[in-house]
Amino acid sequence: MVSRLRMRPRQRLVDLGCGTGGAGLWLARALGAELDGIDIPPVAVSLADRRAHQFLPAGRATFHVGTLGETGLDSASADGVICADAFSFAPDGRAALEELRRIPRPGARALITSPDRHPASSKPWDRVGLELEAEGERPHVPGMWRRLYRLWADHEDELRNVLGEAQAERMIGEARRRAPEMDYRRFSVATVRRPA
């Protein structure tokens, strides 16, 4: 992931669908980047904000409530964007794609991972003026999700205490719905670039 983004230290990374900060915080630390995380649930955004000091110096990470289609970020303000397994949840895929094109600076890259049933090349990147640079599958991901879903189920009470009833219920519901699908799902990764 780090090499696909081609970012330099102190540049700005945006994590769309950041959840509690996981992928964005790890990548920002590895890149030496500043991080803006965006997600819908306020509880997840709050947890990400509280975890940031474990990964980055003070002031190098901010988290906001927003959607994939309406981030609230300035145009051409990001040096790199990641969207880890959140794109398929966007209620308006076209708006999310347009936002994905709007927020990176010209020449900046976005890395999108997706629990797809279709190859990344079938995505309409070109309809919004993004160039597909690379695509591939992530064969290790189903096993990772199975382990994570099992952990959620095993620690359901702790999730409810830390995240609150509503967020924990969403996660446990997701685990119940999606765990059986893991043997049949394809997971893809695509790197797209806003033209310079």
PDB file of C-alpha atoms in Angstrom:
ATOM      1  CA  MET A   1       0.000   0.000   0.000  1.00  0.00           C
ATOM      2  CA  VAL A   2       2.777   2.399   0.919  1.00  0.00           C
ATOM      3  CA  SER A   3       4.553   2.073  -2.427  1.00  0.00           C
ATOM      4  CA  ARG A   4       1.345   2.435  -4.443  1.00  0.00           C
ATOM      5  CA  LEU A   5       0.547   5.833  -2.912  1.00  0.00           C
ATOM      6  CA  ARG A   6       4.013   7.298  -3.726  1.00  0.00           C
ATOM      7  CA  MET A   7       3.794   9.887  -0.974  1.00  0.00           C
ATOM      8  CA  ARG A   8       6.555  11.800   0.830  1.00  0.00           C
ATOM      9  CA  PRO A   9       6.791  12.604   4.547  1.00  0.00           C
ATOM     10  CA  ARG A  10       4.500  15.376   5.858  1.00  0.00           C
ATOM     11  CA  GLN A  11       2.161  15.101   2.883  1.00  0.00           C
ATOM     12  CA  ARG A  12      -1.571  14.786   3.529  1.00  0.00           C
ATOM     13  CA  LEU A  13      -3.252  11.367   3.451  1.00  0.00           C
ATOM     14  CA  VAL A  14      -7.047  11.106   3.513  1.00  0.00           C
ATOM     15  CA  ASP A  15      -8.718   7.929   4.791  1.00  0.00           C
ATOM     16  CA  LEU A  16     -12.295   7.676   3.494  1.00  0.00           C
ATOM     17  CA  GLY A  17     -14.380   5.355   5.648  1.00  0.00           C
ATOM     18  CA  CYS A  18     -11.693   5.464   8.349  1.00  0.00           C
ATOM     19  CA  GLY A  19     -13.656   3.590  11.011  1.00  0.00           C
ATOM     20  CA  THR A  20     -11.663   3.681  14.236  1.00  0.00           C
ATOM     21  CA  GLY A  21      -8.536   4.757  12.353  1.00  0.00           C
ATOM     22  CA  GLY A  22      -6.888   1.408  11.631  1.00  0.00           C
ATOM     23  CA  ALA A  23      -5.485   1.457   8.103  1.00  0.00           C
ATOM     24  CA  GLY A  24      -5.099   5.228   7.908  1.00  0.00           C
ATOM     25  CA  LEU A  25      -3.152   5.503  11.157  1.00  0.00           C
ATOM     26  CA  TRP A  26      -0.823   2.649  10.198  1.00  0.00           C
ATOM     27  CA  LEU A  27      -0.197   4.089   6.741  1.00  0.00           C
ATOM     28  CA  ALA A  28       0.267   7.656   7.982  1.00  0.00           C
ATOM     29  CA  ARG A  29       2.862   6.423  10.461  1.00  0.00           C
ATOM     30  CA  ALA A  30       4.664   4.366   7.784  1.00  0.00           C
ATOM     31  CA  LEU A  31       4.633   7.321   5.370  1.00  0.00           C
ATOM     32  CA  GLY A  32       5.340  10.048   7.924  1.00  0.00           C
ATOM     33  CA  ALA A  33       2.173  11.693   6.594  1.00  0.00           C
ATOM     34  CA  GLU A  34      -0.486  13.906   8.104  1.00  0.00           C
ATOM     35  CA  LEU A  35      -3.883  12.210   8.215  1.00  0.00           C
ATOM     36  CA  ASP A  36      -7.487  13.262   7.727  1.00  0.00           C
ATOM     37  CA  GLY A  37      -9.991  10.498   8.453  1.00  0.00           C
ATOM     38  CA  ILE A  38     -13.653  10.657   7.415  1.00  0.00           C
ATOM     39  CA  ASP A  39     -16.471   8.333   8.455  1.00  0.00           C
ATOM     40  CA  ILE A  40     -20.188   8.387   9.246  1.00  0.00           C
ATOM     41  CA  PRO A  41     -20.476   7.020  12.819  1.00  0.00           C
ATOM     42  CA  PRO A  42     -19.458   9.684  15.367  1.00  0.00           C
ATOM     43  CA  VAL A  43     -18.418   6.970  17.831  1.00  0.00           C
ATOM     44  CA  ALA A  44     -15.904   5.528  15.345  1.00  0.00           C
ATOM     45  CA  VAL A  45     -14.534   8.993  14.539  1.00  0.00           C
ATOM     46  CA  SER A  46     -14.172   9.728  18.252  1.00  0.00           C
ATOM     47  CA  LEU A  47     -12.332   6.445  18.866  1.00  0.00           C
ATOM     48  CA  ALA A  48      -9.999   7.123  15.930  1.00  0.00           C
ATOM     49  CA  ASP A  49      -9.235  10.557  17.351  1.00  0.00           C
ATOM     50  CA  ARG A  50      -8.451   9.075  20.768  1.00  0.00           C
ATOM     51  CA  ARG A  51      -6.143   6.428  19.224  1.00  0.00           C
ATOM     52  CA  ALA A  52      -4.193   8.847  17.019  1.00  0.00           C
ATOM     53  CA  HIS A  53      -1.544   9.671  19.651  1.00  0.00           C
ATOM     54  CA  GLN A  54      -0.473   6.009  19.637  1.00  0.00           C
ATOM     55  CA  PHE A  55       0.593   6.345  15.993  1.00  0.00           C
ATOM     56  CA  LEU A  56       1.401   9.974  15.197  1.00  0.00           C
ATOM     57  CA  PRO A  57       2.716  13.090  16.929  1.00  0.00           C
ATOM     58  CA  ALA A  58       0.078  15.490  18.265  1.00  0.00           C
ATOM     59  CA  GLY A  59      -1.657  17.518  15.582  1.00  0.00           C
ATOM     60  CA  ARG A  60      -0.791  15.172  12.711  1.00  0.00           C
ATOM     61  CA  ALA A  61      -4.181  13.403  12.563  1.00  0.00           C
ATOM     62  CA  THR A  62      -7.713  14.769  12.467  1.00  0.00           C
ATOM     63  CA  PHE A  63     -10.967  12.861  12.123  1.00  0.00           C
ATOM     64  CA  HIS A  64     -14.321  14.175  10.928  1.00  0.00           C
ATOM     65  CA  VAL A  65     -17.858  12.928  10.462  1.00  0.00           C
ATOM     66  CA  GLY A  66     -18.723  12.849   6.763  1.00  0.00           C
ATOM     67  CA  THR A  67     -19.674  10.531   3.923  1.00  0.00           C
ATOM     68  CA  LEU A  68     -17.804   9.158   0.938  1.00  0.00           C
ATOM     69  CA  GLY A  69     -19.830  11.489  -1.271  1.00  0.00           C
ATOM     70  CA  GLU A  70     -19.572  14.563   0.978  1.00  0.00           C
ATOM     71  CA  THR A  71     -16.311  14.672   2.912  1.00  0.00           C
ATOM     72  CA  GLY A  72     -16.245  18.391   3.665  1.00  0.00           C
ATOM     73  CA  LEU A  73     -12.606  18.511   2.513  1.00  0.00           C
ATOM     74  CA  ASP A  74     -11.213  21.168   0.197  1.00  0.00           C
ATOM     75  CA  SER A  75     -10.727  20.363  -3.479  1.00  0.00           C
ATOM     76  CA  ALA A  76      -7.234  19.221  -4.493  1.00  0.00           C
ATOM     77  CA  SER A  77      -6.126  19.105  -0.848  1.00  0.00           C
ATOM     78  CA  ALA A  78      -4.852  15.513  -0.502  1.00  0.00           C
ATOM     79  CA  ASP A  79      -1.550  14.006  -1.600  1.00  0.00           C
ATOM     80  CA  GLY A  80      -2.982  10.510  -1.280  1.00  0.00           C
ATOM     81  CA  VAL A  81      -6.314   8.867  -0.501  1.00  0.00           C
ATOM     82  CA  ILE A  82      -7.204   5.442   0.813  1.00  0.00           C
ATOM     83  CA  CYS A  83     -10.619   3.863   1.024  1.00  0.00           C
ATOM     84  CA  ALA A  84     -10.285   0.466   2.693  1.00  0.00           C
ATOM     85  CA  ASP A  85     -13.317  -1.776   2.122  1.00  0.00           C
ATOM     86  CA  ALA A  86     -15.760   1.135   2.497  1.00  0.00           C
ATOM     87  CA  PHE A  87     -16.477   2.140  -1.110  1.00  0.00           C
ATOM     88  CA  SER A  88     -19.080  -0.572  -1.658  1.00  0.00           C
ATOM     89  CA  PHE A  89     -21.123   0.871   1.249  1.00  0.00           C
ATOM     90  CA  ALA A  90     -21.563   4.286  -0.397  1.00  0.00           C
ATOM     91  CA  PRO A  91     -25.285   4.870  -1.010  1.00  0.00           C
ATOM     92  CA  ASP A  92     -24.417   6.979  -4.069  1.00  0.00           C
ATOM     93  CA  GLY A  93     -21.478   5.407  -5.886  1.00  0.00           C
ATOM     94  CA  ARG A  94     -21.299   8.183  -8.476  1.00  0.00           C
ATOM     95  CA  ALA A  95     -21.071  10.893  -5.782  1.00  0.00           C
ATOM     96  CA  ALA A  96     -18.362   8.884  -4.002  1.00  0.00           C
ATOM     97  CA  LEU A  97     -16.363   8.583  -7.237  1.00  0.00           C
ATOM     98  CA  GLU A  98     -16.706  12.297  -7.913  1.00  0.00           C
ATOM     99  CA  GLU A  99     -15.476  13.064  -4.391  1.00  0.00           C
ATOM    100  CA  LEU A 100     -12.608  10.625  -4.911  1.00  0.00           C
ATOM    101  CA  ARG A 101     -11.600  12.656  -7.950  1.00  0.00           C
ATOM    102  CA  ARG A 102     -12.196  16.070  -6.353  1.00  0.00           C
ATOM    103  CA  ILE A 103     -10.109  15.845  -3.177  1.00  0.00           C
ATOM    104  CA  PRO A 104      -6.687  14.599  -4.449  1.00  0.00           C
ATOM    105  CA  ARG A 105      -4.221  17.071  -5.905  1.00  0.00           C
ATOM    106  CA  PRO A 106      -3.495  16.599  -9.628  1.00  0.00           C
ATOM    107  CA  GLY A 107      -1.191  13.592  -9.983  1.00  0.00           C
ATOM    108  CA  ALA A 108      -2.087  12.177  -6.554  1.00  0.00           C
ATOM    109  CA  ARG A 109      -3.142   8.577  -6.153  1.00  0.00           C
ATOM    110  CA  ALA A 110      -6.009   6.853  -4.404  1.00  0.00           C
ATOM    111  CA  LEU A 111      -5.930   3.275  -3.214  1.00  0.00           C
ATOM    112  CA  ILE A 112      -9.315   1.563  -3.028  1.00  0.00           C
ATOM    113  CA  THR A 113      -9.773  -1.886  -1.558  1.00  0.00           C
ATOM    114  CA  SER A 114     -13.116  -3.529  -2.043  1.00  0.00           C
ATOM    115  CA  PRO A 115     -14.981  -6.720  -1.203  1.00  0.00           C
ATOM    116  CA  ASP A 116     -15.935  -7.075  -4.845  1.00  0.00           C
ATOM    117  CA  ARG A 117     -17.597  -9.742  -6.834  1.00  0.00           C
ATOM    118  CA  HIS A 118     -16.272  -8.017  -9.962  1.00  0.00           C
ATOM    119  CA  PRO A 119     -12.746  -7.082 -10.998  1.00  0.00           C
ATOM    120  CA  ALA A 120     -11.590  -3.542 -10.219  1.00  0.00           C
ATOM    121  CA  SER A 121     -11.342  -2.769 -13.948  1.00  0.00           C
ATOM    122  CA  SER A 122     -15.142  -2.947 -14.218  1.00  0.00           C
ATOM    123  CA  LYS A 123     -15.433   0.075 -11.923  1.00  0.00           C
ATOM    124  CA  PRO A 124     -16.331   3.337 -13.650  1.00  0.00           C
ATOM    125  CA  TRP A 125     -13.126   5.239 -12.724  1.00  0.00           C
ATOM    126  CA  ASP A 126     -12.859   6.727 -16.191  1.00  0.00           C
ATOM    127  CA  ARG A 127     -16.387   8.207 -16.006  1.00  0.00           C
ATOM    128  CA  VAL A 128     -15.137  10.748 -13.478  1.00  0.00           C
ATOM    129  CA  GLY A 129     -11.709  11.273 -15.015  1.00  0.00           C
ATOM    130  CA  LEU A 130      -9.587   8.985 -12.833  1.00  0.00           C
ATOM    131  CA  GLU A 131      -6.889   6.831 -14.409  1.00  0.00           C
ATOM    132  CA  LEU A 132      -6.573   3.194 -13.320  1.00  0.00           C
ATOM    133  CA  GLU A 133      -2.866   2.501 -12.650  1.00  0.00           C
ATOM    134  CA  ALA A 134      -2.964  -0.960 -11.109  1.00  0.00           C
ATOM    135  CA  GLU A 135      -5.402  -3.578  -9.920  1.00  0.00           C
ATOM    136  CA  GLY A 136      -5.231  -6.937  -8.271  1.00  0.00           C
ATOM    137  CA  GLU A 137      -6.790  -9.383  -5.877  1.00  0.00           C
ATOM    138  CA  ARG A 138      -6.132  -9.788  -2.161  1.00  0.00           C
ATOM    139  CA  PRO A 139      -6.383 -13.551  -1.554  1.00  0.00           C
ATOM    140  CA  HIS A 140      -5.460 -13.293   2.165  1.00  0.00           C
ATOM    141  CA  VAL A 141      -8.427 -11.055   3.018  1.00  0.00           C
ATOM    142  CA  PRO A 142     -11.220 -13.646   3.491  1.00  0.00           C
ATOM    143  CA  GLY A 143      -9.179 -15.411   6.179  1.00  0.00           C
ATOM    144  CA  MET A 144      -8.441 -12.104   7.892  1.00  0.00           C
ATOM    145  CA  TRP A 145     -12.152 -11.199   7.970  1.00  0.00           C
ATOM    146  CA  ARG A 146     -13.109 -14.641   9.281  1.00  0.00           C
ATOM    147  CA  ARG A 147     -10.648 -14.189  12.175  1.00  0.00           C
ATOM    148  CA  LEU A 148     -11.867 -10.658  12.855  1.00  0.00           C
ATOM    149  CA  TYR A 149     -15.538 -11.659  12.811  1.00  0.00           C
ATOM    150  CA  ARG A 150     -14.758 -14.524  15.210  1.00  0.00           C
ATOM    151  CA  LEU A 151     -12.986 -12.063  17.542  1.00  0.00           C
ATOM    152  CA  TRP A 152     -15.963  -9.708  17.443  1.00  0.00           C
ATOM    153  CA  ALA A 153     -18.301 -12.554  18.388  1.00  0.00           C
ATOM    154  CA  ASP A 154     -15.968 -13.790  21.134  1.00  0.00           C
ATOM    155  CA  HIS A 155     -15.680 -10.282  22.621  1.00  0.00           C
ATOM    156  CA  GLU A 156     -19.206  -8.997  22.022  1.00  0.00           C
ATOM    157  CA  ASP A 157     -19.664  -7.694  25.574  1.00  0.00           C
ATOM    158  CA  GLU A 158     -16.396  -5.754  25.426  1.00  0.00           C
ATOM    159  CA  LEU A 159     -17.392  -4.229  22.075  1.00  0.00           C
ATOM    160  CA  ARG A 160     -20.667  -3.045  23.569  1.00  0.00           C
ATOM    161  CA  ASN A 161     -18.851  -1.481  26.542  1.00  0.00           C
ATOM    162  CA  VAL A 162     -16.241   0.323  24.430  1.00  0.00           C
ATOM    163  CA  LEU A 163     -18.193   1.233  21.285  1.00  0.00           C
ATOM    164  CA  GLY A 164     -21.720   1.533  22.607  1.00  0.00           C
ATOM    165  CA  GLU A 165     -24.774  -0.551  21.887  1.00  0.00           C
ATOM    166  CA  ALA A 166     -25.596   0.785  18.404  1.00  0.00           C
ATOM    167  CA  GLN A 167     -22.089   0.500  16.900  1.00  0.00           C
ATOM    168  CA  ALA A 168     -21.473  -2.911  18.466  1.00  0.00           C
ATOM    169  CA  GLU A 169     -24.813  -4.171  17.151  1.00  0.00           C
ATOM    170  CA  ARG A 170     -23.888  -3.027  13.620  1.00  0.00           C
ATOM    171  CA  MET A 171     -20.561  -4.846  13.855  1.00  0.00           C
ATOM    172  CA  ILE A 172     -22.022  -8.060  15.282  1.00  0.00           C
ATOM    173  CA  GLY A 173     -24.771  -7.969  12.644  1.00  0.00           C
ATOM    174  CA  GLU A 174     -22.145  -7.540   9.927  1.00  0.00           C
ATOM    175  CA  ALA A 175     -20.185 -10.492  11.305  1.00  0.00           C
ATOM    176  CA  ARG A 176     -23.276 -12.712  11.291  1.00  0.00           C
ATOM    177  CA  ARG A 177     -24.232 -11.702   7.741  1.00  0.00           C
ATOM    178  CA  ARG A 178     -20.825 -11.686   6.120  1.00  0.00           C
ATOM    179  CA  ALA A 179     -18.819 -14.458   7.771  1.00  0.00           C
ATOM    180  CA  PRO A 180     -20.596 -17.196   5.753  1.00  0.00           C
ATOM    181  CA  GLU A 181     -19.807 -15.331   2.498  1.00  0.00           C
ATOM    182  CA  MET A 182     -16.042 -15.259   2.998  1.00  0.00           C
ATOM    183  CA  ASP A 183     -15.429 -18.528   1.164  1.00  0.00           C
ATOM    184  CA  TYR A 184     -17.049 -17.086  -1.957  1.00  0.00           C
ATOM    185  CA  ARG A 185     -15.981 -13.434  -1.977  1.00  0.00           C
ATOM    186  CA  ARG A 186     -13.279 -11.834  -4.096  1.00  0.00           C
ATOM    187  CA  PHE A 187     -11.402  -8.894  -2.646  1.00  0.00           C
ATOM    188  CA  SER A 188      -9.757  -6.423  -4.958  1.00  0.00           C
ATOM    189  CA  VAL A 189      -7.415  -3.472  -4.766  1.00  0.00           C
ATOM    190  CA  ALA A 190      -7.201  -0.671  -7.307  1.00  0.00           C
ATOM    191  CA  THR A 191      -4.820   2.254  -7.553  1.00  0.00           C
ATOM    192  CA  VAL A 192      -6.262   5.217  -9.421  1.00  0.00           C
ATOM    193  CA  ARG A 193      -4.687   8.580 -10.143  1.00  0.00           C
ATOM    194  CA  ARG A 194      -6.086  12.028 -10.682  1.00  0.00           C
ATOM    195  CA  PRO A 195      -4.492  13.237 -13.922  1.00  0.00           C
ATOM    196  CA  ALA A 196      -1.823  15.917 -13.523  1.00  0.00           C
TER     197      ALA A 196
END
